[in-house]
XYZ file of C-alpha atoms in Angstrom:
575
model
C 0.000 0.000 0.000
C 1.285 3.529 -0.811
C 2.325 5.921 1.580
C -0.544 8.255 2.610
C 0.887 10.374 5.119
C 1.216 13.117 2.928
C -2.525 12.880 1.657
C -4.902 16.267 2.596
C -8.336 14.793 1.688
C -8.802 16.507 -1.729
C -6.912 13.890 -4.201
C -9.877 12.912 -5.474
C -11.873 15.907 -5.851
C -8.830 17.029 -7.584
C -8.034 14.403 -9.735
C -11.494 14.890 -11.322
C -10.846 18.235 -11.624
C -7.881 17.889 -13.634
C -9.384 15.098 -15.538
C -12.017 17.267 -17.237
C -9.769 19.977 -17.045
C -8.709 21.514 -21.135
C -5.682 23.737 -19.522
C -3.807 21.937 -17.315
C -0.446 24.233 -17.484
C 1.252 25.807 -14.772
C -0.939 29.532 -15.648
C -4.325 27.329 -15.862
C -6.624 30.090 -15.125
C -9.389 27.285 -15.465
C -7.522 25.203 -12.821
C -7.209 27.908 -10.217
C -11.588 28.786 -10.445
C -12.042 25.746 -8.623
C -9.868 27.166 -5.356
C -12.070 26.575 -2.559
C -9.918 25.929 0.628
C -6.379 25.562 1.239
C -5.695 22.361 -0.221
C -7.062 23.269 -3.603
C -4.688 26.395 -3.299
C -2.091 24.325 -2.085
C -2.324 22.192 -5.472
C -3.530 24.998 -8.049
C -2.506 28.121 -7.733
C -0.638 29.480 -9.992
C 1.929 31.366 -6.946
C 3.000 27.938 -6.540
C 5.566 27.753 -9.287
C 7.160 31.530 -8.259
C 9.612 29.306 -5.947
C 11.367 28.077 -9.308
C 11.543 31.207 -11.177
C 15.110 31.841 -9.797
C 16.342 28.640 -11.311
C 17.785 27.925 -15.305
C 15.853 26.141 -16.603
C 15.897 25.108 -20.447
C 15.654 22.617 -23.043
C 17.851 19.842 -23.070
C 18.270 19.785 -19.148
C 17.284 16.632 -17.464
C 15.582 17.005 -14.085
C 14.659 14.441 -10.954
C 11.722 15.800 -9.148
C 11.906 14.294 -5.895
C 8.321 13.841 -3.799
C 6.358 15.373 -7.248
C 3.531 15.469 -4.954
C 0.282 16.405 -7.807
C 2.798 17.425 -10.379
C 2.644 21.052 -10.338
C 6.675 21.927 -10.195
C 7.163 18.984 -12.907
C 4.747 20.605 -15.219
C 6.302 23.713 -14.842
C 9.867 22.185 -15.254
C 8.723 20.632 -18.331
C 7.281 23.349 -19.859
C 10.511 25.244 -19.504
C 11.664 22.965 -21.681
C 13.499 19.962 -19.357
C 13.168 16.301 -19.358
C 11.587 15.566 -16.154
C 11.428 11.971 -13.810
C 8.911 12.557 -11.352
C 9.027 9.990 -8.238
C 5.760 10.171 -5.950
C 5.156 7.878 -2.773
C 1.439 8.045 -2.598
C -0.312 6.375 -5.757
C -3.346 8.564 -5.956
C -0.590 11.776 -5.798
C 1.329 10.541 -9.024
C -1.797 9.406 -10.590
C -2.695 13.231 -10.202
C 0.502 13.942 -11.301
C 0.487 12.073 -14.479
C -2.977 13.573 -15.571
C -1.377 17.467 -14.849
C 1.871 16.240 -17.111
C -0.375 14.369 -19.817
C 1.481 15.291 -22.728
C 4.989 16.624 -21.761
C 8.214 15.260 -21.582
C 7.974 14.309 -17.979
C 8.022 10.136 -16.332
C 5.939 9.558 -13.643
C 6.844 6.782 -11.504
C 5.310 5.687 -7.997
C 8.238 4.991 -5.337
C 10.346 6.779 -3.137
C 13.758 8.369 -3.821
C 15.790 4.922 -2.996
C 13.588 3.917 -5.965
C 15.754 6.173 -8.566
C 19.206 4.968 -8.158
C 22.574 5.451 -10.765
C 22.123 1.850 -11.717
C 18.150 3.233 -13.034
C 19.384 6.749 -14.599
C 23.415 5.791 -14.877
C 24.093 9.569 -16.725
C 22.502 11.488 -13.800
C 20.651 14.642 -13.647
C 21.630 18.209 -14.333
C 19.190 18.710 -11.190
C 17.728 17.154 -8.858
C 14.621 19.324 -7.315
C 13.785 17.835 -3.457
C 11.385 20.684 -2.089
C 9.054 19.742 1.217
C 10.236 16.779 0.971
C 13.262 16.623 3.360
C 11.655 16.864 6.360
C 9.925 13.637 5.885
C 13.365 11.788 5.221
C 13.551 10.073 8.902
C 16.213 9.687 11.204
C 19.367 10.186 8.811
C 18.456 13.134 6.909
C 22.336 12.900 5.938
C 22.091 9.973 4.367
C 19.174 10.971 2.032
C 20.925 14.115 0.731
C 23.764 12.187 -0.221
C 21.369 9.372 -2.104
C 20.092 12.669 -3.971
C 24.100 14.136 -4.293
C 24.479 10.551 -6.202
C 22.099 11.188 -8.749
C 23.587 14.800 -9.821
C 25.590 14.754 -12.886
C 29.186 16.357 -12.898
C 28.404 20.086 -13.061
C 24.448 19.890 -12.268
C 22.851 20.646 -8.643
C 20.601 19.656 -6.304
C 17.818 22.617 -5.303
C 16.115 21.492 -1.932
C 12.861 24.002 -0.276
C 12.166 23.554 3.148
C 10.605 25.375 6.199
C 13.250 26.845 8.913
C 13.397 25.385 12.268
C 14.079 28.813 13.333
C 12.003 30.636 11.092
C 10.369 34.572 12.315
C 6.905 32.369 12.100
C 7.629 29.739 14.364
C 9.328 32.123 16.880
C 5.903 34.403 16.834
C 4.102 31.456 17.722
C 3.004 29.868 14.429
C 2.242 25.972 14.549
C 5.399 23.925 12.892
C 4.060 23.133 9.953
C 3.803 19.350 10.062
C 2.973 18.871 13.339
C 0.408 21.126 14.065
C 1.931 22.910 17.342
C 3.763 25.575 18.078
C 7.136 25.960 19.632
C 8.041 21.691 18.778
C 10.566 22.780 16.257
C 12.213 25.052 18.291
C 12.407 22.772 21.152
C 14.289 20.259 19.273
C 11.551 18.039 18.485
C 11.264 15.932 22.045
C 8.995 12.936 21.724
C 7.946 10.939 18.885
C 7.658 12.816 16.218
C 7.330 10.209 13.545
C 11.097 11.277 12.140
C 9.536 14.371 10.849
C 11.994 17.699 11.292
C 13.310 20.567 9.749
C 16.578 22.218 9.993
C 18.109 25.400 11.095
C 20.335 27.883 8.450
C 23.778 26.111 9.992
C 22.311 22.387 10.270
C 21.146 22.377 7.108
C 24.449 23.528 5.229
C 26.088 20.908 7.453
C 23.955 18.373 5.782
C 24.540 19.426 2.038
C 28.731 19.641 2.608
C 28.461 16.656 3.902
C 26.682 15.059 1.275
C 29.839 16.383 -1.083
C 27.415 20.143 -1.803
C 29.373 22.253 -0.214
C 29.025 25.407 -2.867
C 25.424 26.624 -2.032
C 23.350 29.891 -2.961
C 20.898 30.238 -0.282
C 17.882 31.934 -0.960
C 14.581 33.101 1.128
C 11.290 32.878 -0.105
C 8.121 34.711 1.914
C 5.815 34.185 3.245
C 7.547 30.501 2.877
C 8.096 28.672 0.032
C 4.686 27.161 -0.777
C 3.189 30.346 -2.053
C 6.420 32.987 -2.396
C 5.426 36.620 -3.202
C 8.715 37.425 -2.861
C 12.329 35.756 -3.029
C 15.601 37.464 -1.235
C 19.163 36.504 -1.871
C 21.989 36.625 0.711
C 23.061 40.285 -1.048
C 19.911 41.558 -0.496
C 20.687 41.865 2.840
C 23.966 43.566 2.381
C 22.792 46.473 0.433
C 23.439 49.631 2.177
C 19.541 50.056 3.462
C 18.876 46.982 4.066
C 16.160 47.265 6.302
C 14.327 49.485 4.406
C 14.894 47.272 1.430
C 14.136 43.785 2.382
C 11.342 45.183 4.309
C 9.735 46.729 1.031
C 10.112 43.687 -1.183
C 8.415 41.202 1.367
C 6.220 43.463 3.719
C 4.082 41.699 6.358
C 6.550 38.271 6.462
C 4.354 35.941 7.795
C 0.660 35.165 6.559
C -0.803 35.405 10.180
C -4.369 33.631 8.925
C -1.926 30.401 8.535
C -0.462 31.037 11.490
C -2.846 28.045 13.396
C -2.059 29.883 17.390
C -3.057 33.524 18.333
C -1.562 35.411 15.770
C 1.714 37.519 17.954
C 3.577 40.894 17.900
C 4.202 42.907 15.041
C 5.724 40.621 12.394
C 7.025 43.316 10.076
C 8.344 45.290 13.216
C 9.863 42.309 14.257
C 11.487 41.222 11.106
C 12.996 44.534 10.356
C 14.905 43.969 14.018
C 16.105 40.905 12.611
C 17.120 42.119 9.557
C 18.699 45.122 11.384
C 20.854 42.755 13.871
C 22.140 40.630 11.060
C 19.630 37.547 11.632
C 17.232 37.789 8.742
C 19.129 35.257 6.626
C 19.308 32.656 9.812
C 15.800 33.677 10.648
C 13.542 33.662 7.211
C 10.905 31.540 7.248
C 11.974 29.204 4.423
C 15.364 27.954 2.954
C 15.599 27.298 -0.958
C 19.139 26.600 -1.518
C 20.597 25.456 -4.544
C 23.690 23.113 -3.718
C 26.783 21.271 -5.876
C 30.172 20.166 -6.011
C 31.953 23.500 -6.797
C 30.495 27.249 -7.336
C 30.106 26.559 -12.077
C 27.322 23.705 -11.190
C 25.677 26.818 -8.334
C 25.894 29.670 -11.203
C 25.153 27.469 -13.862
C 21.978 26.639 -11.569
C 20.747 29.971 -10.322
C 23.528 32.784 -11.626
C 23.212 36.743 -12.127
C 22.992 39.393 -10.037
C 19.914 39.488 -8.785
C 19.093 40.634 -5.537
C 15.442 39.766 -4.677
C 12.733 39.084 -6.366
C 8.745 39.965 -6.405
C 5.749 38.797 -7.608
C 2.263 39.801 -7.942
C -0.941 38.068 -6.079
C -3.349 35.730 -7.420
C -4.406 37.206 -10.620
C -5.718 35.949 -14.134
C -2.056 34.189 -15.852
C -1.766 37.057 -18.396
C -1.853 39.869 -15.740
C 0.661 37.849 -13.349
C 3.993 39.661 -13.223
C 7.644 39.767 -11.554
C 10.000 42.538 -10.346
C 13.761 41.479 -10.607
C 15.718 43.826 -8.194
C 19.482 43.512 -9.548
C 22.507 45.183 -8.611
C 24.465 46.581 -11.996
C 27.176 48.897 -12.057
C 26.950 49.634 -8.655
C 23.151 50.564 -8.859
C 20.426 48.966 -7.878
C 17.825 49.067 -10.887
C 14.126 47.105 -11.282
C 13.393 45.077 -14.521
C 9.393 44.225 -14.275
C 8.477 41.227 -16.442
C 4.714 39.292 -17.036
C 4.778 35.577 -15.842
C 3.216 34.154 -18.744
C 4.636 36.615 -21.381
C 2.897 33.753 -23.970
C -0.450 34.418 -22.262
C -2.502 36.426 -24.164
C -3.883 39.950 -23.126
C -7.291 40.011 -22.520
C -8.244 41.112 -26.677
C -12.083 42.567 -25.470
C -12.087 46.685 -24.549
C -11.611 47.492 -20.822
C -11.409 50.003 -18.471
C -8.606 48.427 -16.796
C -5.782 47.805 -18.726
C -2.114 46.247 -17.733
C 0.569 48.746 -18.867
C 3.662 46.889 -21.093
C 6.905 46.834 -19.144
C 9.508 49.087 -19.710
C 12.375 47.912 -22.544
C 14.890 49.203 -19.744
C 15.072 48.473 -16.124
C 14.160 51.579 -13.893
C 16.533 52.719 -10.833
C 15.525 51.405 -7.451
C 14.623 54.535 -5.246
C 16.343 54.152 -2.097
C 15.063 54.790 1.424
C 11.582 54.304 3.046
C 8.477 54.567 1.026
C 5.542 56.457 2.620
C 3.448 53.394 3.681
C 7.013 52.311 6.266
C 6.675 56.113 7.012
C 3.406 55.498 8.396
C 3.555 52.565 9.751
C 6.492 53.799 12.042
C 4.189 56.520 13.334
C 1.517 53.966 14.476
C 3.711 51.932 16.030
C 4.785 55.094 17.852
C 1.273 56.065 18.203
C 2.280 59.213 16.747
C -0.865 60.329 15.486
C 0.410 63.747 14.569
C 3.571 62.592 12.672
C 0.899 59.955 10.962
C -1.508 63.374 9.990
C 1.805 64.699 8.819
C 2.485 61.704 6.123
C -0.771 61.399 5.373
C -1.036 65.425 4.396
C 1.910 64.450 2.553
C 0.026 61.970 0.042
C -2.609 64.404 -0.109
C -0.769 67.095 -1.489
C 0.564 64.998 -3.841
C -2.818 64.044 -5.080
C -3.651 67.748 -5.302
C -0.929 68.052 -7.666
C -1.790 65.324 -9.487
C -5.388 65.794 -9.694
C -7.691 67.670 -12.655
C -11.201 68.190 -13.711
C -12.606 65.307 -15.293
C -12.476 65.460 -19.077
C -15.735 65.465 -20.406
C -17.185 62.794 -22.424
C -15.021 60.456 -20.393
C -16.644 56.753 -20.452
C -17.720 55.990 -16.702
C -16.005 52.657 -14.680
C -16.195 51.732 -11.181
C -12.982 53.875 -10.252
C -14.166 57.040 -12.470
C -18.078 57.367 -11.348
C -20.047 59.877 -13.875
C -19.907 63.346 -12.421
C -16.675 62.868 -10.693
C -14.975 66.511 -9.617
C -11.100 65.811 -9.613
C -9.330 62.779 -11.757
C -6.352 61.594 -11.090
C -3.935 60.264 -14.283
C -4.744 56.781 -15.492
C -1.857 55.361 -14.032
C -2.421 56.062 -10.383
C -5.376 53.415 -10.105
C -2.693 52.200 -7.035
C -1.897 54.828 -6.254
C -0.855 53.174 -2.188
C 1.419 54.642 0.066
C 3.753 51.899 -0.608
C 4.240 52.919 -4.209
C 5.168 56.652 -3.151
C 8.773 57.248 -2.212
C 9.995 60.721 -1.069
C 12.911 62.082 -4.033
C 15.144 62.971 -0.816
C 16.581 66.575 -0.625
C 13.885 67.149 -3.436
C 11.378 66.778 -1.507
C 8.889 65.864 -3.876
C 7.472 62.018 -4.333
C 7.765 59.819 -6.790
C 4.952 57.042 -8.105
C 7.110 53.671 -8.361
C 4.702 51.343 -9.249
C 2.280 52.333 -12.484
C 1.393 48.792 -14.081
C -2.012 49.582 -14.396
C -3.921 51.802 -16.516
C -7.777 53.022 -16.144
C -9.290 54.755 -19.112
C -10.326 58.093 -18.405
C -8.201 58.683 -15.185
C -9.485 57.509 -11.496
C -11.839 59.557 -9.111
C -9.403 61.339 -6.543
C -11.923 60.193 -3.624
C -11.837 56.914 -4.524
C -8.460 56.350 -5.320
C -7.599 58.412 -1.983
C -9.847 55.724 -0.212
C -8.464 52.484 -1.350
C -5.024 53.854 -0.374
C -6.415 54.550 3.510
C -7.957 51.177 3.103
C -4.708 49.592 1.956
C -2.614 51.386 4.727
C -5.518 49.850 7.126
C -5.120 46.219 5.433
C -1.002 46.189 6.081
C -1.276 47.766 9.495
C -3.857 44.400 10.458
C -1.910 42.142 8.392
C 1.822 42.800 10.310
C -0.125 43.125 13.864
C 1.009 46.626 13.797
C 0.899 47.710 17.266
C -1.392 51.299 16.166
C -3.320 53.569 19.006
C -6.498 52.261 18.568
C -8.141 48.662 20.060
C -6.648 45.406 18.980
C -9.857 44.662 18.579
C -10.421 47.459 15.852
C -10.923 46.504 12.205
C -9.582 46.903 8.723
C -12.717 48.772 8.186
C -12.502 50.784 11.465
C -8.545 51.825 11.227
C -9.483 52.800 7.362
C -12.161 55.098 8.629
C -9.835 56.910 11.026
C -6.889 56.979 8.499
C -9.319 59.165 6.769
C -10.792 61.379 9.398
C -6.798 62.495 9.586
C -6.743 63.906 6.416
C -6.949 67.484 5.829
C -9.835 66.905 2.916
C -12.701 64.929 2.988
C -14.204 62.213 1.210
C -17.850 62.152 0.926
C -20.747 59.727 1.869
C -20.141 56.144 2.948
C -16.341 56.157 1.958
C -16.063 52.090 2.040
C -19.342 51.429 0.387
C -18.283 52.643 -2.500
C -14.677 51.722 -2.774
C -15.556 48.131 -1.951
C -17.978 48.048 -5.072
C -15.469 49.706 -6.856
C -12.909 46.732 -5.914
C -15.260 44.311 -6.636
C -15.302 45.313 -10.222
C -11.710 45.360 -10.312
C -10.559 42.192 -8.981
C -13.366 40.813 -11.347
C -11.020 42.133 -14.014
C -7.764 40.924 -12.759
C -8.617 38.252 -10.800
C -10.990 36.512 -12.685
C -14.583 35.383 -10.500
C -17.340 37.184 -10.094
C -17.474 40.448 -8.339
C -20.092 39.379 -5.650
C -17.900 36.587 -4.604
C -14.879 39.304 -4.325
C -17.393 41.817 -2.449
C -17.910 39.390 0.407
C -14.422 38.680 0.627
C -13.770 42.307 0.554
C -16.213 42.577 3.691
C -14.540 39.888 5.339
C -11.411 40.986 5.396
C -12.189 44.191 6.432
C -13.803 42.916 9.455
C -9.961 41.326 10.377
C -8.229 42.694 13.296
C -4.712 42.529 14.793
C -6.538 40.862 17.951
C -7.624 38.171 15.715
C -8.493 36.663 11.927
C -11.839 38.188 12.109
C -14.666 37.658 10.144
C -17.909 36.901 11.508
C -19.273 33.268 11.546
C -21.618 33.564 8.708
C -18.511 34.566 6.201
C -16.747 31.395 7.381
C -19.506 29.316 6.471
C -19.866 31.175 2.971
C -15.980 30.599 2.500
C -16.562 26.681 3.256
C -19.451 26.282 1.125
C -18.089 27.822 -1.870
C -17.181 24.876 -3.013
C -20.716 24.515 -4.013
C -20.643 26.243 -7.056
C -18.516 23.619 -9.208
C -21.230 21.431 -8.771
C -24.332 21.069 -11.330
C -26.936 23.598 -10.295
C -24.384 24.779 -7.512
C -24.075 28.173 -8.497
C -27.672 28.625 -7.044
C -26.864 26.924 -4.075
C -24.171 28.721 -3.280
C -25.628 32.132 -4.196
C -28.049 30.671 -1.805
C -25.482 30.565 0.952
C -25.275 34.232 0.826
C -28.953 35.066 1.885
């Protein structure tokens, strides 16, 4: 009988899924509708694959994907071109696996890694790809790593993800992953434990030397490595601002609704301590380290100069993109790319439109952006030097801001009759994408990948980014000078009483049916599904995940709608 341990009750809910599934890729936009809990994330979402976008990868490689789980990193291997032998321990897993990688250049077989040996695959890999899969390698974790050095080719690597034993989440109280408690991995893991562990910064780079890897490139992913938003190198921590840096790319490091305990301190306030006392790197959350025999196999494996690494949120595969941070020339500069440059833009008119990247990378502004400007002056409960940075964004908006053009096409972000517009590239227009130009003393919009036809109401747009502000403050545990128990909804609301203009009638009303519309757009869904969600969120607070009862239920039941005449009964759900 297979092993099971690693089952999480959807396999075969899933496996019918991708069986009637026409896009199966890596981007399947059609895969990721049916996300209903965090299993189906887990297994389709298209954030999964962001943890391999540091590697080279290309045609003609041959790659050993080590516990392929339902096949998602071996589809995306294989559609980067590689040869790819996928070994699975559960049956049901690599039968999912097989369906996902119908068609490519990738071998599924059911075993465990002692099942691929040099006598099976006597040329070796150019990489062998081991990620969550480590920790469930028993009592000689040694041992395994050097099975998996034996199957690298001269010059190839081994690339192995795996959750920190002293990771920023666990210390704030998060339950180790496997186990389900907090504070085991720290403690060494006393008791039985079933041979499950993970490894600290220095145990695991014991392990890979001694396995004959002792050239590695570590990297960090955030949250963790199952769902990265962001990816850090060891130089990003060296730059001369670090904390302002690292602290920009990743924001709030830890996804406190995962976090299984009560949620702790500040996690951003926290982290930038780390960073600041030379601990981030020991301290991330996740390890992905790319290991060989000397540094060529490394560089040929993950090279350049690249010092971090963003990505967007869940969004529709053609409007999924990247941010390469890279130091050249003794600058720091950004180079934004799409994900799926091969996905098509969406061909019908809309009011929302993504903007093409720039041919040439754009300079990295330096220093702290206005939303770490804020955020320091909550956690001060400085509520005058807060009214002073939010004046700040206001003014900027008044310079930015015009009559509206008439004839201009209404949208959800423009209402008809709207009295100042902003440009058409400040639909996020967020405190975190406004960074002061130093001795200038001006700001400067960093982020303009989206464009809205006709410009964007100034109320609106100066709502979302209170809302936003609100959102990140809930989302790091911000220690601010209101309740714990105060909401997303309720901090938003006060963000706005402290600015110097006001912003008409029922100020979230309106900018959560005007977000609605727009995650419809980028997203993909419907926009009542994103409405509730909007409403749920908002009702989060740094006391607690929030949400009332009835939204929980919704969220469970939304599953529902993939069903024949479910879309009614899940509609139905919602009163």
């Amino acid at each position: 009988m297979a092993d099971q341990r690693w089952r999480d009750g959807s396999e075969e809910r899933l496996l019918a899924v991708l069986r009637s599934a026409s896009d199966r890729s890596t981007a399947s936009d059609e895969l990721a509708s049916h996300i209903t809990d965090w299993p189906s994330r887990y297994h389709l979402d298209r954030r999964r694959t962001n943890l391999l976008r540091p590697l080279l990868i290309g045609p003609g490689m041959t790659v050993l994907d080590v516990g392929a789980g339902t096949g998602v990193n071996s589809r995306y291997l294989a559609e980067a071109g590689a040869s790819v032998v996928a070994v699975e321990g559960d049956a049901l897993r690599a039968e999912m696996a097989g369906v996902r990688c119908e068609g490519l250049d990738v071998d599924v077989q059911v075993g465990d890694a002692t099942s691929i040996t040099a006598a099976t695959h006597p040329d070796g890999f150019d990489m062998v790809v081991c990620i969550g899969v480590l920790e469930y390698s028993g009592t000689d974790p040694g041992a395994f790593l050097t099975h998996l050095a034996s199957l690298v080719r001269p010059g190839g690597a081994l690339v192995v993800a795996i959750e920190n034993q002293m990771g920023l989440a666990y210390w704030l109280g998060a339950n180790e992953d496997h186990l389900g408690k907090p504070f085991v991995g720290l403690a060494g893991y006393p008791g039985d434990t079933g041979g499950i562990r993970t490894h600290s910064r220095s145990g695991l780079a014991g392990l890979l030397s001694g396995a004959g890897m002792s050239a590695q490139r570590w990297l960090y992913p955030f949250p963790d490595y199952k769902l990265p938003m962001a990816v850090l190198t060891d130089n990003a921590y060296r730059v001369p601002d670090a904390v302002e840096f690292v602290d920009q790319i990743v924001g709030p490091p830890v996804d406190r609704l995962r976090m299984g305990a009560t949620a702790g301190p500040d996690s951003r306030a926290a982290h930038r301590e780390l960073v600041a006392a030379g601990l981030g790197p020991d301290m991330a959350n996740s390890f992905l380290v790319v290991a060989g025999a000397d540094q060529g196999a490394v560089d040929s494996a993950c090279g350049g100069d690249v010092l971090a690494w963003r990505f967007t949120g869940d969004r529709r595969s053609c409007f999924m993109q990247e941010r390469r941070v890279t130091s050249a020339g003794g600058r720091s500069v950004i180079d934004r790319r799409r994900s799926f440059p091969d996905d098509p833009l969406p061909a019908e008119p809309s009011w929302l439109t993504l903007r093409e990247p720039t041919t040439e990378p754009v300079d990295y502004l330096s220093g702290p952006n206005l939303e770490q400007a804020a955020l320091a002056c909550l956690r001060a409960h400085d509520l005058t030097g807060l009214s002073d940075v939010l004046t700040r964004f206001d003014s900027f908006l008044t310079g930015l801001a015009s009559a509206g053009a008439p004839g201009s096409a209404p949208h959800p972000y423009l209402p008809a009759g709207s009295a100042a517009v902003l440009p058409a590239d400040c639909v996020d227009l967020g405190l975190d994408n406004l960074v002061p130009l130093g001795d200038e003393g001006g700001l400067s919009l960093v982020d303009d990948e989206w464009s809205a036809e006709g410009g964007v109401d100034r109320e609106l747009a100066t709502i979302r980014a209170m809302w936003k502000l609100a959102w990140v403050t809930v989302a790091s545990g911000t220690d601010h000078p209101w309740p714990t128990t105060a909401t997303v909804d309720e901090i938003a609301v006060s963000l706005l009483g402290l600015l110097p203009g006001g912003v008409g009638a029922d100020p979230l009303e309106r900018l959560y049916a005007a977000e609605a519309e727009l995650l419809a757009v980028v997203a993909g869904g419907s926009a009542g599904d994103h409405l509730e969600n909007l409403r749920a969120t908002g009702h989060r607070s740094v006391a607690g995940k929030g949400g009332s009862s009835l939204a929980d239920l919704r969220r469970r039941l939304s599953w529902l709608k993939h069903l024949p005449g479910g879309r009614w009964l899940a509609r139905a759900t919602r009163g």
